[in-house]
mmCIF file of C-alpha atoms and ligand atoms in Angstrom:
data_model
loop_
_atom_site.group_PDB
_atom_site.id
_atom_site.type_symbol
_atom_site.label_atom_id
_atom_site.label_comp_id
_atom_site.label_asym_id
_atom_site.label_seq_id
_atom_site.Cartn_x
_atom_site.Cartn_y
_atom_site.Cartn_z
ATOM 1 C CA UNK A 1 231.866 307.716 -3.490
ATOM 2 C CA UNK A 2 228.973 307.935 -1.019
ATOM 3 C CA UNK A 3 226.265 305.277 -1.253
ATOM 4 C CA UNK A 4 222.599 305.788 -0.363
ATOM 5 C CA UNK A 5 221.406 302.203 -0.024
ATOM 6 C CA UNK A 6 222.517 298.566 -0.017
ATOM 7 C CA UNK A 7 220.922 295.182 0.438
ATOM 8 C CA UNK A 8 222.652 292.364 2.249
ATOM 9 C CA UNK A 9 221.368 288.961 3.245
ATOM 10 C CA UNK A 10 217.703 289.857 3.153
ATOM 11 C CA UNK A 11 218.201 293.191 4.884
ATOM 12 C CA UNK A 12 218.163 296.696 3.493
ATOM 13 C CA UNK A 13 220.495 299.356 4.812
ATOM 14 C CA UNK A 14 219.832 303.027 4.186
ATOM 15 C CA UNK A 15 222.304 305.813 4.829
ATOM 16 C CA UNK A 16 220.448 308.436 6.899
ATOM 17 C CA UNK A 17 220.845 311.523 4.689
ATOM 18 C CA UNK A 18 219.082 313.730 7.227
ATOM 19 C CA UNK A 19 222.220 313.469 9.386
ATOM 20 C CA UNK A 20 224.655 314.347 6.599
ATOM 21 C CA UNK A 21 227.192 315.851 6.301
ATOM 22 C CA UNK A 22 227.980 315.568 10.021
ATOM 23 C CA UNK A 23 227.260 311.951 10.794
ATOM 24 C CA UNK A 24 227.370 308.648 8.932
ATOM 25 C CA UNK A 25 224.527 306.545 10.283
ATOM 26 C CA UNK A 26 223.083 303.477 8.559
ATOM 27 C CA UNK A 27 219.464 302.511 9.254
ATOM 28 C CA UNK A 28 218.721 298.803 9.107
ATOM 29 C CA UNK A 29 215.341 298.049 7.560
ATOM 30 C CA UNK A 30 213.870 294.626 8.335
ATOM 31 C CA UNK A 31 210.286 295.404 7.231
ATOM 32 C CA UNK A 32 208.900 297.208 4.216
ATOM 33 C CA UNK A 33 207.332 299.742 6.595
ATOM 34 C CA UNK A 34 210.848 300.737 7.746
ATOM 35 C CA UNK A 35 211.770 301.498 4.124
ATOM 36 C CA UNK A 36 208.554 303.477 3.583
ATOM 37 C CA UNK A 37 209.288 305.552 6.711
ATOM 38 C CA UNK A 38 212.836 306.276 5.497
ATOM 39 C CA UNK A 39 211.487 307.493 2.149
ATOM 40 C CA UNK A 40 208.784 309.669 3.747
ATOM 41 C CA UNK A 41 211.197 311.235 6.215
ATOM 42 C CA UNK A 42 213.887 311.923 3.553
ATOM 43 C CA UNK A 43 216.411 309.568 5.138
ATOM 44 C CA UNK A 44 216.732 308.477 1.541
ATOM 45 C CA UNK A 45 215.687 310.906 -1.167
ATOM 46 C CA UNK A 46 216.273 311.684 -4.839
ATOM 47 C CA UNK A 47 213.995 310.124 -7.447
ATOM 48 C CA UNK A 48 216.138 307.156 -8.615
ATOM 49 C CA UNK A 49 217.249 306.349 -5.047
ATOM 50 C CA UNK A 50 213.701 306.179 -3.727
ATOM 51 C CA UNK A 51 212.741 304.020 -6.704
ATOM 52 C CA UNK A 52 215.507 301.568 -5.730
ATOM 53 C CA UNK A 53 214.442 301.743 -2.058
ATOM 54 C CA UNK A 54 210.838 301.010 -3.054
ATOM 55 C CA UNK A 55 211.962 297.948 -5.071
ATOM 56 C CA UNK A 56 213.899 296.693 -2.043
ATOM 57 C CA UNK A 57 210.880 297.452 0.139
ATOM 58 C CA UNK A 58 208.736 295.207 -2.096
ATOM 59 C CA UNK A 59 211.344 292.427 -1.821
ATOM 60 C CA UNK A 60 211.328 292.846 1.974
ATOM 61 C CA UNK A 61 207.517 292.834 2.100
ATOM 62 C CA UNK A 62 207.494 289.587 0.118
ATOM 63 C CA UNK A 63 209.535 287.848 2.846
ATOM 64 C CA UNK A 64 206.774 288.082 5.439
ATOM 65 C CA UNK A 65 203.614 288.316 3.287
ATOM 66 C CA UNK A 66 201.441 285.264 3.878
ATOM 67 C CA UNK A 67 201.101 283.301 0.660
ATOM 68 C CA UNK A 68 201.157 279.682 -0.441
ATOM 69 C CA UNK A 69 202.139 280.355 -4.035
ATOM 70 C CA UNK A 70 203.615 283.086 -6.253
ATOM 71 C CA UNK A 71 200.055 283.909 -7.380
ATOM 72 C CA UNK A 72 198.892 284.385 -3.795
ATOM 73 C CA UNK A 73 201.948 286.492 -3.121
ATOM 74 C CA UNK A 74 200.924 288.857 -5.938
ATOM 75 C CA UNK A 75 197.688 289.644 -4.071
ATOM 76 C CA UNK A 76 199.308 289.675 -0.665
ATOM 77 C CA UNK A 77 201.751 292.360 -1.782
ATOM 78 C CA UNK A 78 199.021 294.836 -2.696
ATOM 79 C CA UNK A 79 199.144 296.771 0.632
ATOM 80 C CA UNK A 80 202.969 296.837 0.433
ATOM 81 C CA UNK A 81 202.871 298.412 -3.038
ATOM 82 C CA UNK A 82 200.162 300.866 -2.001
ATOM 83 C CA UNK A 83 202.103 301.812 1.153
ATOM 84 C CA UNK A 84 205.305 302.488 -0.751
ATOM 85 C CA UNK A 85 203.535 304.396 -3.516
ATOM 86 C CA UNK A 86 201.893 306.659 -0.944
ATOM 87 C CA UNK A 87 205.201 307.845 0.542
ATOM 88 C CA UNK A 88 206.086 310.570 -1.976
ATOM 89 C CA UNK A 89 203.875 311.524 -4.875
ATOM 90 C CA UNK A 90 206.099 313.528 -7.292
ATOM 91 C CA UNK A 91 208.959 311.199 -8.240
ATOM 92 C CA UNK A 92 207.686 308.726 -10.835
ATOM 93 C CA UNK A 93 210.538 306.314 -10.073
ATOM 94 C CA UNK A 94 208.628 304.697 -7.199
ATOM 95 C CA UNK A 95 205.813 303.720 -9.552
ATOM 96 C CA UNK A 96 208.294 302.715 -12.229
ATOM 97 C CA UNK A 97 210.088 300.402 -9.774
ATOM 98 C CA UNK A 98 206.814 299.039 -8.388
ATOM 99 C CA UNK A 99 205.680 298.191 -11.913
ATOM 100 C CA UNK A 100 208.931 296.361 -12.589
ATOM 101 C CA UNK A 101 208.652 294.364 -9.391
ATOM 102 C CA UNK A 102 205.011 293.487 -10.225
ATOM 103 C CA UNK A 103 205.995 292.380 -13.725
ATOM 104 C CA UNK A 104 208.767 290.161 -12.319
ATOM 105 C CA UNK A 105 206.379 288.578 -9.846
ATOM 106 C CA UNK A 106 203.737 288.110 -12.516
ATOM 107 C CA UNK A 107 206.305 286.262 -14.664
ATOM 108 C CA UNK A 108 207.033 283.834 -11.810
ATOM 109 C CA UNK A 109 203.331 283.466 -10.980
ATOM 110 C CA UNK A 110 202.486 282.533 -14.576
ATOM 111 C CA UNK A 111 205.341 280.069 -15.042
ATOM 112 C CA UNK A 112 204.289 276.822 -16.771
ATOM 113 C CA UNK A 113 202.788 274.172 -14.526
ATOM 114 C CA UNK A 114 200.623 276.416 -12.346
ATOM 115 C CA UNK A 115 203.183 279.073 -11.461
ATOM 116 C CA UNK A 116 206.370 279.181 -9.374
ATOM 117 C CA UNK A 117 206.648 278.650 -5.645
ATOM 118 C CA UNK A 118 206.669 281.437 -3.039
ATOM 119 C CA UNK A 119 210.358 280.924 -2.374
ATOM 120 C CA UNK A 120 211.129 281.234 -6.110
ATOM 121 C CA UNK A 121 209.072 284.417 -6.215
ATOM 122 C CA UNK A 122 210.813 285.878 -3.141
ATOM 123 C CA UNK A 123 214.223 285.125 -4.614
ATOM 124 C CA UNK A 124 213.244 286.625 -7.990
ATOM 125 C CA UNK A 125 212.078 289.822 -6.274
ATOM 126 C CA UNK A 126 215.395 290.265 -4.427
ATOM 127 C CA UNK A 127 217.231 289.711 -7.674
ATOM 128 C CA UNK A 128 215.035 292.232 -9.531
ATOM 129 C CA UNK A 129 215.637 294.895 -6.866
ATOM 130 C CA UNK A 130 219.347 294.214 -7.124
ATOM 131 C CA UNK A 131 219.177 294.501 -10.925
ATOM 132 C CA UNK A 132 217.312 297.819 -10.743
ATOM 133 C CA UNK A 133 220.092 299.109 -8.489
ATOM 134 C CA UNK A 134 222.932 297.847 -10.724
ATOM 135 C CA UNK A 135 221.261 299.132 -13.905
ATOM 136 C CA UNK A 136 220.802 302.577 -12.375
ATOM 137 C CA UNK A 137 224.528 302.914 -11.730
ATOM 138 C CA UNK A 138 225.345 301.821 -15.290
ATOM 139 C CA UNK A 139 222.776 304.222 -16.728
ATOM 140 C CA UNK A 140 224.202 307.101 -14.685
ATOM 141 C CA UNK A 141 227.693 306.408 -16.045
ATOM 142 C CA UNK A 142 226.252 306.678 -19.563
ATOM 143 C CA UNK A 143 224.354 309.867 -18.733
ATOM 144 C CA UNK A 144 227.661 311.211 -17.404
ATOM 145 C CA UNK A 145 229.401 310.509 -20.727
ATOM 146 C CA UNK A 146 226.686 312.305 -22.694
ATOM 147 C CA UNK A 147 226.411 315.126 -20.191
ATOM 148 C CA UNK A 148 230.137 315.797 -20.017
ATOM 149 C CA UNK A 149 230.052 316.733 -23.724
ATOM 150 C CA UNK A 150 228.180 319.885 -22.806
ATOM 151 C CA UNK A 151 230.804 320.956 -20.297
ATOM 152 C CA UNK A 152 233.974 322.685 -21.532
ATOM 153 C CA UNK A 153 237.318 323.033 -19.862
ATOM 154 C CA UNK A 154 237.083 326.070 -17.576
ATOM 155 C CA UNK A 155 233.272 326.086 -17.310
ATOM 156 C CA UNK A 156 231.376 327.226 -14.235
ATOM 157 C CA UNK A 157 228.393 324.910 -13.732
ATOM 158 C CA UNK A 158 225.339 325.760 -11.623
ATOM 159 C CA UNK A 159 223.334 322.938 -10.010
ATOM 160 C CA UNK A 160 220.278 322.909 -7.777
ATOM 161 C CA UNK A 161 219.418 320.408 -5.037
ATOM 162 C CA UNK A 162 221.259 317.090 -5.080
ATOM 163 C CA UNK A 163 221.116 314.887 -8.153
ATOM 164 C CA UNK A 164 224.232 313.051 -7.067
ATOM 165 C CA UNK A 165 225.391 309.623 -5.947
ATOM 166 C CA UNK A 166 223.227 310.033 -2.858
ATOM 167 C CA UNK A 167 220.090 310.650 -4.960
ATOM 168 C CA UNK A 168 220.578 307.556 -7.109
ATOM 169 C CA UNK A 169 221.997 304.057 -7.090
ATOM 170 C CA UNK A 170 225.387 305.732 -7.461
ATOM 171 C CA UNK A 171 227.257 308.441 -9.450
ATOM 172 C CA UNK A 172 224.167 310.658 -9.866
ATOM 173 C CA UNK A 173 222.536 312.158 -12.927
ATOM 174 C CA UNK A 174 223.295 315.892 -13.064
ATOM 175 C CA UNK A 175 226.421 315.252 -11.026
ATOM 176 C CA UNK A 176 227.330 312.374 -13.361
ATOM 177 C CA UNK A 177 228.011 314.953 -16.068
ATOM 178 C CA UNK A 178 230.099 316.932 -13.582
ATOM 179 C CA UNK A 179 232.006 313.850 -12.344
ATOM 180 C CA UNK A 180 232.638 312.649 -15.893
ATOM 181 C CA UNK A 181 233.881 316.078 -17.050
ATOM 182 C CA UNK A 182 236.156 316.147 -14.022
ATOM 183 C CA UNK A 183 237.437 312.620 -14.747
ATOM 184 C CA UNK A 184 238.170 313.745 -18.335
ATOM 185 C CA UNK A 185 240.538 316.355 -16.874
ATOM 186 C CA UNK A 186 238.336 319.400 -17.556
ATOM 187 C CA UNK A 187 238.848 322.092 -14.977
ATOM 188 C CA UNK A 188 235.418 323.039 -13.772
ATOM 189 C CA UNK A 189 233.936 324.974 -10.905
ATOM 190 C CA UNK A 190 230.540 324.078 -9.521
ATOM 191 C CA UNK A 191 228.120 326.608 -8.066
ATOM 192 C CA UNK A 192 225.877 324.821 -5.593
ATOM 193 C CA UNK A 193 222.465 326.277 -4.686
ATOM 194 C CA UNK A 194 221.900 325.648 -0.980
ATOM 195 C CA UNK A 195 218.306 324.517 -1.797
ATOM 196 C CA UNK A 196 215.982 325.665 0.949
ATOM 197 C CA UNK A 197 214.288 324.369 2.978
ATOM 198 C CA UNK A 198 215.940 320.935 3.350
ATOM 199 C CA UNK A 199 219.338 322.153 2.092
ATOM 200 C CA UNK A 200 220.177 319.197 -0.122
ATOM 201 C CA UNK A 201 222.649 321.457 -1.972
ATOM 202 C CA UNK A 202 224.474 322.756 1.123
ATOM 203 C CA UNK A 203 224.482 319.409 2.926
ATOM 204 C CA UNK A 204 224.732 316.785 0.184
ATOM 205 C CA UNK A 205 225.948 318.220 -3.132
ATOM 206 C CA UNK A 206 228.601 320.256 -1.319
ATOM 207 C CA UNK A 207 229.736 317.048 0.418
ATOM 208 C CA UNK A 208 229.859 315.090 -2.867
ATOM 209 C CA UNK A 209 231.863 317.829 -4.593
ATOM 210 C CA UNK A 210 234.234 318.043 -1.641
ATOM 211 C CA UNK A 211 234.754 314.259 -1.603
ATOM 212 C CA UNK A 212 235.439 314.252 -5.365
ATOM 213 C CA UNK A 213 237.866 317.178 -5.011
ATOM 214 C CA UNK A 214 235.882 319.346 -7.439
ATOM 215 C CA UNK A 215 236.184 323.079 -6.749
ATOM 216 C CA UNK A 216 232.824 324.492 -5.681
ATOM 217 C CA UNK A 217 231.125 327.500 -4.206
ATOM 218 C CA UNK A 218 227.973 327.330 -2.124
ATOM 219 C CA UNK A 219 225.419 330.117 -2.662
ATOM 220 C CA UNK A 220 222.001 330.968 -1.310
ATOM 221 C CA UNK A 221 219.267 330.095 -3.778
ATOM 222 C CA UNK A 222 218.487 333.760 -4.390
ATOM 223 C CA UNK A 223 222.065 334.484 -5.509
ATOM 224 C CA UNK A 224 221.927 332.447 -8.707
ATOM 225 C CA UNK A 225 220.214 335.227 -10.689
ATOM 226 C CA UNK A 226 222.885 337.758 -9.804
ATOM 227 C CA UNK A 227 225.681 335.424 -10.891
ATOM 228 C CA UNK A 228 223.905 334.559 -14.133
ATOM 229 C CA UNK A 229 223.456 338.253 -14.918
ATOM 230 C CA UNK A 230 227.144 338.921 -14.246
ATOM 231 C CA UNK A 231 227.998 336.202 -16.792
ATOM 232 C CA UNK A 232 229.715 334.092 -14.168
ATOM 233 C CA UNK A 233 227.872 330.847 -14.972
ATOM 234 C CA UNK A 234 228.325 328.968 -18.267
ATOM 235 C CA UNK A 235 225.619 326.350 -17.898
ATOM 236 C CA UNK A 236 223.145 324.896 -15.410
ATOM 237 C CA UNK A 237 222.401 321.194 -14.991
ATOM 238 C CA UNK A 238 219.822 319.611 -12.684
ATOM 239 C CA UNK A 239 218.005 316.316 -12.213
ATOM 240 C CA UNK A 240 214.283 315.631 -12.321
ATOM 241 C CA UNK A 241 211.712 313.756 -10.249
ATOM 242 C CA UNK A 242 209.292 313.400 -13.132
ATOM 243 C CA UNK A 243 209.446 314.730 -16.660
ATOM 244 C CA UNK A 244 206.233 314.716 -18.631
ATOM 245 C CA UNK A 245 205.888 313.495 -22.246
ATOM 246 C CA UNK A 246 205.954 317.084 -23.535
ATOM 247 C CA UNK A 247 209.321 317.768 -21.831
ATOM 248 C CA UNK A 248 208.014 319.737 -18.838
ATOM 249 C CA UNK A 249 210.308 318.994 -15.911
ATOM 250 C CA UNK A 250 209.335 318.607 -12.232
ATOM 251 C CA UNK A 251 212.295 319.050 -9.937
ATOM 252 C CA UNK A 252 213.164 320.475 -6.520
ATOM 253 C CA UNK A 253 211.398 323.726 -5.688
ATOM 254 C CA UNK A 254 213.445 326.634 -7.049
ATOM 255 C CA UNK A 255 214.422 324.886 -10.278
ATOM 256 C CA UNK A 256 211.887 326.826 -12.348
ATOM 257 C CA UNK A 257 213.284 330.286 -11.419
ATOM 258 C CA UNK A 258 216.816 329.018 -12.193
ATOM 259 C CA UNK A 259 215.662 327.875 -15.665
ATOM 260 C CA UNK A 260 213.870 331.170 -16.393
ATOM 261 C CA UNK A 261 216.937 333.149 -15.308
ATOM 262 C CA UNK A 262 219.145 330.971 -17.496
ATOM 263 C CA UNK A 263 216.996 331.733 -20.536
ATOM 264 C CA UNK A 264 216.932 335.468 -19.688
ATOM 265 C CA UNK A 265 220.746 335.417 -19.554
ATOM 266 C CA UNK A 266 221.240 333.070 -22.559
ATOM 267 C CA UNK A 267 222.792 330.344 -20.447
ATOM 268 C CA UNK A 268 221.931 326.708 -21.399
ATOM 269 C CA UNK A 269 219.819 324.799 -18.897
ATOM 270 C CA UNK A 270 220.187 321.007 -19.024
ATOM 271 C CA UNK A 271 218.219 318.269 -17.284
ATOM 272 C CA UNK A 272 219.854 314.882 -16.700
ATOM 273 C CA UNK A 273 217.383 312.029 -16.321
ATOM 274 C CA UNK A 274 217.270 308.258 -16.660
ATOM 275 C CA UNK A 275 214.268 307.065 -18.677
ATOM 276 C CA UNK A 276 212.832 305.795 -15.389
ATOM 277 C CA UNK A 277 212.218 309.434 -14.432
ATOM 278 C CA UNK A 278 210.246 310.178 -17.597
ATOM 279 C CA UNK A 279 206.509 309.640 -17.319
ATOM 280 C CA UNK A 280 205.400 308.999 -20.870
ATOM 281 C CA UNK A 281 201.816 308.575 -19.657
ATOM 282 C CA UNK A 282 201.682 312.176 -18.445
ATOM 283 C CA UNK A 283 200.920 314.589 -21.294
ATOM 284 C CA UNK A 284 202.061 317.753 -19.539
ATOM 285 C CA UNK A 285 203.851 318.939 -16.411
ATOM 286 C CA UNK A 286 200.656 320.661 -15.212
ATOM 287 C CA UNK A 287 199.322 317.255 -14.184
ATOM 288 C CA UNK A 288 202.332 316.193 -12.126
ATOM 289 C CA UNK A 289 201.307 315.873 -8.453
ATOM 290 C CA UNK A 290 203.402 318.230 -6.360
ATOM 291 C CA UNK A 291 204.244 317.046 -2.851
ATOM 292 C CA UNK A 292 203.499 319.518 -0.046
ATOM 293 C CA UNK A 293 205.562 318.839 3.073
ATOM 294 C CA UNK A 294 205.476 319.732 6.741
ATOM 295 C CA UNK A 295 205.412 323.548 7.187
ATOM 296 C CA UNK A 296 207.894 323.116 10.001
ATOM 297 C CA UNK A 297 210.649 322.460 7.401
ATOM 298 C CA UNK A 298 210.241 326.099 6.285
ATOM 299 C CA UNK A 299 209.452 327.710 9.634
ATOM 300 C CA UNK A 300 212.541 326.250 11.291
ATOM 301 C CA UNK A 301 216.221 326.008 10.356
ATOM 302 C CA UNK A 302 218.265 323.102 11.708
ATOM 303 C CA UNK A 303 215.582 322.375 14.307
ATOM 304 C CA UNK A 304 215.327 325.995 15.516
ATOM 305 C CA UNK A 305 212.093 327.889 14.931
ATOM 306 C CA UNK A 306 212.702 331.118 12.979
ATOM 307 C CA UNK A 307 209.190 332.204 11.950
ATOM 308 C CA UNK A 308 206.705 333.487 14.533
ATOM 309 C CA UNK A 309 204.271 330.832 15.756
ATOM 310 C CA UNK A 310 200.889 330.909 14.061
ATOM 311 C CA UNK A 311 201.962 332.283 10.629
ATOM 312 C CA UNK A 312 200.778 330.539 7.496
ATOM 313 C CA UNK A 313 203.492 328.510 5.780
ATOM 314 C CA UNK A 314 203.410 326.745 2.381
ATOM 315 C CA UNK A 315 206.031 324.102 1.679
ATOM 316 C CA UNK A 316 205.873 322.858 -1.908
ATOM 317 C CA UNK A 317 208.704 320.401 -2.412
ATOM 318 C CA UNK A 318 208.849 320.652 -6.214
ATOM 319 C CA UNK A 319 208.045 322.954 -9.114
ATOM 320 C CA UNK A 320 207.522 322.406 -12.829
ATOM 321 C CA UNK A 321 209.771 323.990 -15.428
ATOM 322 C CA UNK A 322 208.018 324.298 -18.794
ATOM 323 C CA UNK A 323 209.841 322.562 -21.661
ATOM 324 C CA UNK A 324 210.561 325.897 -23.419
ATOM 325 C CA UNK A 325 213.165 326.720 -20.767
ATOM 326 C CA UNK A 326 215.030 323.415 -21.146
ATOM 327 C CA UNK A 327 217.927 323.306 -23.628
ATOM 328 C CA UNK A 328 218.202 319.510 -23.635
ATOM 329 C CA UNK A 329 217.283 316.464 -21.605
ATOM 330 C CA UNK A 330 220.248 314.149 -21.205
ATOM 331 C CA UNK A 331 219.273 310.481 -20.877
ATOM 332 C CA UNK A 332 221.106 307.181 -21.168
ATOM 333 C CA UNK A 333 220.205 307.230 -24.888
ATOM 334 C CA UNK A 334 221.721 310.647 -25.567
ATOM 335 C CA UNK A 335 220.619 314.280 -25.315
ATOM 336 C CA UNK A 336 217.284 315.398 -26.718
ATOM 337 C CA UNK A 337 215.361 318.586 -27.215
ATOM 338 C CA UNK A 338 212.568 318.423 -24.628
ATOM 339 C CA UNK A 339 209.900 318.293 -27.344
ATOM 340 C CA UNK A 340 211.522 315.150 -28.728
ATOM 341 C CA UNK A 341 211.602 312.882 -25.692
ATOM 342 C CA UNK A 342 208.122 311.517 -26.440
ATOM 343 C CA UNK A 343 209.844 309.585 -29.256
ATOM 344 C CA UNK A 344 211.616 307.507 -26.602
ATOM 345 C CA UNK A 345 208.331 306.045 -25.300
ATOM 346 C CA UNK A 346 207.910 302.289 -25.507
ATOM 347 C CA UNK A 347 211.563 301.518 -26.333
ATOM 348 C CA UNK A 348 211.074 302.252 -30.031
ATOM 349 C CA UNK A 349 214.023 304.645 -30.253
ATOM 350 C CA UNK A 350 216.848 303.726 -32.660
ATOM 351 C CA UNK A 351 219.880 305.995 -32.096
ATOM 352 C CA UNK A 352 221.357 305.360 -35.531
ATOM 353 C CA UNK A 353 218.220 306.578 -37.339
ATOM 354 C CA UNK A 354 217.264 309.472 -35.126
ATOM 355 C CA UNK A 355 217.579 313.085 -36.224
ATOM 356 C CA UNK A 356 216.735 314.416 -32.796
ATOM 357 C CA UNK A 357 219.811 312.951 -31.202
ATOM 358 C CA UNK A 358 222.414 315.494 -30.116
ATOM 359 C CA UNK A 359 225.682 313.606 -30.175
ATOM 360 C CA UNK A 360 227.947 316.608 -30.688
ATOM 361 C CA UNK A 361 230.020 318.405 -28.108
ATOM 362 C CA UNK A 362 227.649 321.380 -28.180
ATOM 363 C CA UNK A 363 223.973 321.968 -28.066
ATOM 364 C CA UNK A 364 223.356 324.250 -31.093
ATOM 365 C CA UNK A 365 221.637 327.007 -29.080
ATOM 366 C CA UNK A 366 224.787 327.570 -27.099
HETATM 367 O O1 MRU B 1 213.116 316.079 -2.080
HETATM 368 P P1 MRU B 1 214.265 315.371 -2.720
HETATM 369 O O2 MRU B 1 215.570 315.593 -2.014
HETATM 370 O O3 MRU B 1 213.968 313.904 -2.940
HETATM 371 O O4 MRU B 1 214.386 316.016 -4.176
HETATM 372 C C1 MRU B 1 215.385 315.557 -5.034
HETATM 373 C C2 MRU B 1 215.432 316.268 -6.313
HETATM 374 O O5 MRU B 1 214.668 317.188 -6.568
HETATM 375 C C3 MRU B 1 216.416 315.776 -7.327
HETATM 376 O O6 MRU B 1 216.878 316.824 -8.111
HETATM 377 C C4 MRU B 1 215.730 314.726 -8.226
HETATM 378 O O7 MRU B 1 215.133 313.739 -7.465
HETATM 379 C C5 MRU B 1 216.677 314.101 -9.189
HETATM 380 S S1 MRU B 1 217.852 313.072 -8.388
HETATM 381 C C6 MRU B 1 218.805 312.363 -9.589
#
């Protein structure tokens, strides 16, 4: 399975996704600024993957930051954290990962006897970044097990953008459900939205499906409605960059129309998300910052200008799907009605006592 990022001997390597599917090219990052540039330029993308990259960026930044103790390192890393947080505003995973790295450093800095040394702190930060990466893969496997329960033998599954191995530490979130269903022997067919303007569906999800040997069909984004109306799609499943406490879901631009069309055609619409993509501090999706990118991404296709020079272009990278269009949010703790995910805040959730847990093979609205 394709891998988005790895760390080896104090270096971070990022697979340049802007060159996929035609070329495998690894970028070697020696400084945190190299990682930040890769995130900004979509060499690495997908909410969990950029969270992992940011964690590794912090660990890289700690190698060169001037500090005489773990406490001094905490202050010295401020510009590194700010620089990484400024790369992409919508995915909450960067902040989530930055907070984890800060907490790890704070623990070393406040160790008994005046705090740990800089070298202890640097080592701890590498280890934390590695842990974040390993945990993400484990979480995705679990999401896959829950998600596969909503996919029947013979189903046609629609997905938008790329919420696959390339968008995460490995295995994906939305694609985890697809991979797991496939591994369980269910015969499925995946409809892949091309996902204008950056074409993560056509370039990346299509590649992941091809590599896994899962039958798929690539469509233009504006074809999904027609297929839904014809009854040719059984369910849709996507990832998320940030889901608010009320269950509103920010994801790749074009997700919202897919969700509305699913509801119109009585097709379930699922969101697969690790808890690291849920922003419990954000009351509603209306407050989620939406990244606006270079107009050139829309005005050109594969480096060739298609729109006349001088026209106005708007390039919103994400949209927000209101919770009422979401059948269930599939996390590592199980599947939940969107209105119920707030109960997962603060790690208080107890699966065995919860009524809002959907362990069955079907979501009842289906
Ligand atoms: O702009 P991108 O390619 O980073 O957008 C990615 C998405 O919208 C994904 O669906 C989302 O990050 C979830 S990835 C598991």
